[in-house]
Every structure is written in C-alpha cells, then in structure tokens.
Amino acid sequence: RQLAQDSIRLNLTGHAGQSLAAVIPAGLPIHLTGDANDYAAKGLSRGRLIISLQDKSPMQAADNVIAGNVIGYGATSGEIYLNGLVGERFLVRNSGAVAVVEGIGDHGCEYMTGGKALILGATGRNFGAGMSGGYAYLLDIQMNRINKQAVENEDLLFLSLSEEDKREVLELLKEHAELTGSSLARQLLADEQGTLRRLTKVIPRDFAAVEQVRQQSRAQGLDPDSSQVWQKILEVTHG
C-alpha cells in the first residue's frame, strides 16, 4: 500500500555519504541541509529528495557542488531538487523522475529513457549521450557541449518552449525556490519572460514522435495504449 504524501519526513543536517535517499518510496521526503556524496537518489521510486545549503552559508549555491556524481541513477519516479551543482553522469538511466539542479558535470542525462530535468546552469561536455526518452530544459544551451553524434545524426531535437512547457518550467522553478530557498530560482522568476526565452527543450526525436502520436490519439478519443495507436507509433519511429 502506498504511503500518503509526506507521511514521514526526514530533515537532516550535515554531510551525507553514498546513496542518500536510494530507492525511497512515495510519502517519504528527505530534506538534507548540507551536501551529499555520490549516488544520491539512486533508484528513486516516488520519493522526494531536497538538498539545500545551510542558511548562514557564505557560499553561492549556483557556484558550488552540493552533491557528487551519478545523482538519480536508475530513478524511476519521484522528485529531486538540488540547490547547487552536481558532478558527472547526472540522471543516468533515469526513466521517470523529475529533477531540478543548478548545473551539472559531464555526460548529463546519459541513456535517459524517461522523466524530465530542469538544468539552471552549465551542463559539462557530452550531454545527452544515448538519451532515448524524457526531456530536459537547458538554460543558455551550449551546443558544443551536446553529444556530437546525437547532434550530427539529429537524434535530439532542440526546441523553443511551447505554452505547456512554459507553464511546467515556471511551476518547477517556483517549487525549487520554495523547497530549497534557491536565490537563483528567485532571480529567474523575477524575469519570467526573459528566463523562458533563455531555455531550450532537448528531447529525443523518436520520443517526441511517440508523444505526438499519443497526444493526437487522446484528442481523437482513442486509447493511447491500443494496438491501433502502437501501430502508428511503429510507423513514425520506423520500428
């Protein structure tokens, strides 16, 4: 049986070791005031991890690492809000979690198959390698840091935000500001339209095609998981 939202809350302070909040389920939010090592939110499953700086910290969160490498590895669902930078291989093999972070190292969203990320800073090199599902919103995208093969083969699409995307981004920014106290999020929200113009949606080409077919099927009153719709999906993805 699934726990109700916020059934159990853990408020931690200090330095966390490896695999903080690994496989936590729904109803169990963990809020760490401090920093964490590698593999935080590994296998996250409907839970929520929040990491923020201590109130009196002299550091600027957006310029300092708050969690290590391979954050969100293999996550399937849930939420991650990180008030600072993280290391390499952020959201590797994520299949459904939602994450907000203020900058990442190399190889972000590697082999990601689902979920979404809002990245409010630099991405490091080789972003999106093997990414086949889900999507990411990147602030001030640097195309020379995107996986070269994915760009050359047009495996990834780089899109302006739709009205639905804009609503989603603003909701994530507000949640990030409220949960972590992020000064960067507050600055970005102070100029909503300017911030939205700086964002690019990165989404795998075939995943975008599948999403479009499923949305059209719903608009037509069809079951998006029906054999008829899946036949159309196979056609558009050359499956």
Tab-separated table of C-alpha atoms in Angstrom:
chain	number	residue	atom	x	y	z
A	1	ARG	CA	0.000	0.000	0.000
A	2	GLN	CA	1.350	3.426	-0.960
A	3	LEU	CA	2.051	5.982	1.781
A	4	ALA	CA	0.206	9.284	1.617
A	5	GLN	CA	2.191	12.343	0.581
A	6	ASP	CA	4.629	13.461	3.318
A	7	SER	CA	3.624	10.640	5.690
A	8	ILE	CA	7.159	10.548	7.082
A	9	ARG	CA	9.591	13.458	6.854
A	10	LEU	CA	13.319	13.265	7.420
A	11	ASN	CA	15.121	16.570	7.968
A	12	LEU	CA	18.869	16.023	8.003
A	13	THR	CA	21.789	18.378	8.547
A	14	GLY	CA	25.438	17.870	7.600
A	15	HIS	CA	27.378	15.728	5.147
A	16	ALA	CA	25.747	12.607	3.674
A	17	GLY	CA	27.743	9.663	2.354
A	18	GLN	CA	26.985	7.454	-0.622
A	19	SER	CA	23.480	6.686	-1.887
A	20	LEU	CA	21.433	9.080	0.233
A	21	ALA	CA	17.710	8.529	-0.432
A	22	ALA	CA	18.311	5.427	-2.511
A	23	VAL	CA	15.042	3.782	-3.613
A	24	ILE	CA	12.886	5.862	-1.261
A	25	PRO	CA	9.155	5.386	-1.932
A	26	ALA	CA	6.219	7.767	-2.067
A	27	GLY	CA	5.344	9.530	1.171
A	28	LEU	CA	8.954	9.799	2.334
A	29	PRO	CA	10.580	13.177	1.565
A	30	ILE	CA	14.169	13.675	2.699
A	31	HIS	CA	15.457	17.236	3.089
A	32	LEU	CA	19.189	17.495	3.645
A	33	THR	CA	20.636	20.848	4.665
A	34	GLY	CA	24.253	20.331	3.743
A	35	ASP	CA	25.785	18.240	0.957
A	36	ALA	CA	25.846	14.662	-0.298
A	37	ASN	CA	28.311	12.276	-1.904
A	38	ASP	CA	27.758	10.107	-4.997
A	39	TYR	CA	24.603	8.182	-5.979
A	40	ALA	CA	22.086	10.335	-4.100
A	41	ALA	CA	18.528	9.376	-5.130
A	42	LYS	CA	19.802	6.179	-6.741
A	43	GLY	CA	16.778	4.153	-7.868
A	44	LEU	CA	14.409	6.843	-6.569
A	45	SER	CA	10.875	5.445	-6.565
A	46	ARG	CA	8.185	8.097	-5.963
A	47	GLY	CA	10.012	9.689	-3.052
A	48	ARG	CA	11.415	13.222	-2.898
A	49	LEU	CA	14.967	14.373	-2.195
A	50	ILE	CA	15.763	18.015	-1.434
A	51	ILE	CA	19.305	19.249	-0.785
A	52	SER	CA	19.955	22.862	0.141
A	53	LEU	CA	22.680	24.980	1.700
A	54	GLN	CA	22.622	25.985	5.326
A	55	ASP	CA	21.001	29.379	5.871
A	56	LYS	CA	24.179	31.060	7.090
A	57	SER	CA	26.471	29.548	4.463
A	58	PRO	CA	28.685	32.177	2.798
A	59	MET	CA	28.771	30.153	-0.429
A	60	GLN	CA	26.812	30.962	-3.567
A	61	ALA	CA	24.832	27.773	-4.221
A	62	ALA	CA	24.897	28.091	-8.015
A	63	ASP	CA	28.736	28.180	-7.934
A	64	ASN	CA	29.333	25.244	-5.598
A	65	VAL	CA	28.891	21.476	-5.720
A	66	ILE	CA	26.184	20.237	-3.382
A	67	ALA	CA	26.076	16.566	-4.453
A	68	GLY	CA	28.511	14.200	-6.147
A	69	ASN	CA	28.473	12.022	-9.243
A	70	VAL	CA	25.752	9.780	-10.682
A	71	ILE	CA	22.864	11.515	-8.937
A	72	GLY	CA	19.476	9.970	-9.717
A	73	TYR	CA	20.993	6.862	-11.294
A	74	GLY	CA	18.250	4.485	-12.418
A	75	ALA	CA	15.485	6.582	-10.860
A	76	THR	CA	12.003	5.505	-11.905
A	77	SER	CA	9.798	8.243	-10.427
A	78	GLY	CA	9.756	10.908	-7.741
A	79	GLU	CA	11.401	14.322	-7.434
A	80	ILE	CA	14.887	15.739	-6.861
A	81	TYR	CA	15.579	19.402	-6.020
A	82	LEU	CA	19.232	20.412	-5.682
A	83	ASN	CA	20.255	23.903	-4.597
A	84	GLY	CA	23.676	23.885	-6.272
A	85	LEU	CA	25.880	21.986	-8.724
A	86	VAL	CA	26.392	18.241	-9.065
A	87	GLY	CA	29.111	16.094	-10.627
A	88	GLU	CA	29.220	13.819	-13.644
A	89	ARG	CA	26.575	11.495	-15.072
A	90	PHE	CA	23.511	13.204	-13.663
A	91	LEU	CA	20.279	11.170	-14.198
A	92	VAL	CA	21.968	8.247	-15.951
A	93	ARG	CA	19.221	5.797	-16.977
A	94	ASN	CA	16.520	7.904	-15.386
A	95	SER	CA	13.179	6.548	-16.541
A	96	GLY	CA	10.663	8.764	-14.778
A	97	ALA	CA	11.962	11.097	-12.067
A	98	VAL	CA	11.721	14.895	-12.197
A	99	ALA	CA	14.839	16.842	-11.225
A	100	VAL	CA	15.858	20.483	-10.830
A	101	VAL	CA	19.545	21.365	-10.445
A	102	GLU	CA	21.679	24.478	-10.844
A	103	GLY	CA	24.425	22.956	-13.002
A	104	ILE	CA	25.913	19.545	-13.811
A	105	GLY	CA	29.177	17.918	-14.879
A	106	ASP	CA	29.912	15.815	-17.967
A	107	HIS	CA	27.600	13.222	-19.527
A	108	GLY	CA	24.280	14.534	-18.197
A	109	CYS	CA	21.082	12.574	-18.940
A	110	GLU	CA	23.161	9.713	-20.330
A	111	TYR	CA	20.980	6.805	-21.538
A	112	MET	CA	17.937	8.503	-20.054
A	113	THR	CA	14.670	6.872	-21.128
A	114	GLY	CA	12.050	8.977	-19.346
A	115	GLY	CA	11.378	11.713	-16.828
A	116	LYS	CA	12.402	15.349	-17.034
A	117	ALA	CA	15.166	17.684	-15.905
A	118	LEU	CA	15.396	21.447	-15.466
A	119	ILE	CA	19.065	22.465	-15.519
A	120	LEU	CA	19.689	26.053	-14.485
A	121	GLY	CA	23.396	26.202	-15.306
A	122	ALA	CA	26.191	24.686	-17.387
A	123	THR	CA	25.976	21.044	-18.458
A	124	GLY	CA	29.573	19.971	-18.927
A	125	ARG	CA	30.530	18.098	-22.103
A	126	ASN	CA	28.763	15.228	-23.878
A	127	PHE	CA	25.230	15.990	-22.698
A	128	GLY	CA	22.506	13.599	-23.902
A	129	ALA	CA	24.682	10.656	-24.981
A	130	GLY	CA	22.368	7.708	-25.659
A	131	MET	CA	19.329	9.670	-24.472
A	132	SER	CA	16.229	7.973	-25.890
A	133	GLY	CA	13.354	9.276	-23.769
A	134	GLY	CA	12.216	12.006	-21.441
A	135	TYR	CA	13.331	15.585	-21.921
A	136	ALA	CA	15.416	18.354	-20.402
A	137	TYR	CA	15.124	22.119	-20.233
A	138	LEU	CA	18.547	23.765	-20.517
A	139	LEU	CA	19.260	27.375	-19.615
A	140	ASP	CA	21.577	29.154	-22.082
A	141	ILE	CA	22.312	25.969	-24.008
A	142	GLN	CA	25.846	25.479	-25.343
A	143	MET	CA	25.627	23.263	-28.410
A	144	ASN	CA	29.333	22.374	-28.302
A	145	ARG	CA	28.630	20.519	-25.055
A	146	ILE	CA	25.901	18.310	-26.517
A	147	ASN	CA	26.874	14.777	-27.577
A	148	LYS	CA	28.372	15.233	-31.063
A	149	GLN	CA	26.893	12.076	-32.571
A	150	ALA	CA	23.393	12.897	-31.320
A	151	VAL	CA	23.622	16.329	-32.949
A	152	GLU	CA	25.060	15.099	-36.257
A	153	ASN	CA	22.507	12.271	-36.547
A	154	GLU	CA	19.682	14.571	-35.410
A	155	ASP	CA	18.804	12.092	-32.675
A	156	LEU	CA	17.955	15.015	-30.390
A	157	LEU	CA	15.642	17.947	-31.089
A	158	PHE	CA	16.323	21.425	-29.700
A	159	LEU	CA	13.031	23.266	-29.372
A	160	SER	CA	11.646	26.559	-28.185
A	161	LEU	CA	9.213	26.159	-25.321
A	162	SER	CA	5.526	25.609	-26.020
A	163	GLU	CA	2.921	27.234	-23.793
A	164	GLU	CA	2.593	23.953	-21.907
A	165	ASP	CA	6.382	23.806	-21.475
A	166	LYS	CA	6.412	27.359	-20.118
A	167	ARG	CA	3.803	26.521	-17.504
A	168	GLU	CA	5.732	23.426	-16.469
A	169	VAL	CA	9.047	25.285	-16.165
A	170	LEU	CA	7.550	28.060	-14.053
A	171	GLU	CA	5.911	25.519	-11.748
A	172	LEU	CA	9.231	23.711	-11.317
A	173	LEU	CA	11.071	26.968	-10.655
A	174	LYS	CA	8.543	28.010	-8.017
A	175	GLU	CA	8.724	24.607	-6.355
A	176	HIS	CA	12.524	24.724	-6.399
A	177	ALA	CA	12.568	28.200	-4.839
A	178	GLU	CA	10.085	27.202	-2.142
A	179	LEU	CA	11.672	23.879	-1.223
A	180	THR	CA	15.354	24.844	-1.343
A	181	GLY	CA	15.328	28.615	-0.871
A	182	SER	CA	17.303	28.925	-4.116
A	183	SER	CA	18.349	32.520	-4.795
A	184	LEU	CA	18.983	31.584	-8.435
A	185	ALA	CA	15.411	30.348	-8.843
A	186	ARG	CA	14.092	33.563	-7.316
A	187	GLN	CA	16.221	35.645	-9.700
A	188	LEU	CA	14.943	33.699	-12.692
A	189	LEU	CA	11.341	34.039	-11.539
A	190	ALA	CA	11.775	37.804	-11.200
A	191	ASP	CA	12.068	37.933	-15.016
A	192	GLU	CA	9.825	35.099	-16.122
A	193	GLN	CA	9.619	36.010	-19.807
A	194	GLY	CA	13.348	36.635	-20.082
A	195	THR	CA	14.060	33.304	-18.394
A	196	LEU	CA	11.682	31.398	-20.667
A	197	ARG	CA	13.407	32.850	-23.746
A	198	ARG	CA	16.756	31.549	-22.450
A	199	LEU	CA	15.540	27.965	-22.142
A	200	THR	CA	15.741	25.211	-24.755
A	201	LYS	CA	13.851	21.932	-24.617
A	202	VAL	CA	16.029	18.934	-25.502
A	203	ILE	CA	14.067	15.838	-26.446
A	204	PRO	CA	14.947	12.674	-28.401
A	205	ARG	CA	13.475	12.786	-31.908
A	206	ASP	CA	11.738	9.396	-31.738
A	207	PHE	CA	10.416	10.058	-28.239
A	208	ALA	CA	8.930	13.342	-29.469
A	209	ALA	CA	7.253	11.488	-32.340
A	210	VAL	CA	5.775	8.928	-29.941
A	211	GLU	CA	4.486	11.660	-27.623
A	212	GLN	CA	2.849	13.444	-30.558
A	213	VAL	CA	1.059	10.278	-31.690
A	214	ARG	CA	-0.176	9.573	-28.167
A	215	GLN	CA	-1.426	13.147	-27.727
A	216	GLN	CA	-3.254	13.007	-31.042
A	217	SER	CA	-4.845	9.682	-30.090
A	218	ARG	CA	-6.161	11.131	-26.836
A	219	ALA	CA	-7.597	14.128	-28.697
A	220	GLN	CA	-9.396	11.678	-31.001
A	221	GLY	CA	-10.786	9.709	-28.071
A	222	LEU	CA	-8.537	6.698	-28.692
A	223	ASP	CA	-6.760	4.598	-26.098
A	224	PRO	CA	-3.073	5.650	-26.394
A	225	ASP	CA	-2.051	2.090	-25.459
A	226	SER	CA	-4.260	0.387	-28.041
A	227	SER	CA	-2.810	-1.773	-30.822
A	228	GLN	CA	-4.050	0.777	-33.358
A	229	VAL	CA	-2.046	3.564	-31.762
A	230	TRP	CA	1.023	1.399	-31.291
A	231	GLN	CA	0.945	0.517	-34.975
A	232	LYS	CA	1.078	4.230	-35.753
A	233	ILE	CA	3.953	4.645	-33.294
A	234	LEU	CA	5.908	1.904	-35.055
A	235	GLU	CA	5.316	3.653	-38.371
A	236	VAL	CA	6.577	7.065	-37.241
A	237	THR	CA	9.626	5.618	-35.455
A	238	HIS	CA	10.387	3.094	-38.211
A	239	GLY	CA	10.126	0.343	-35.610
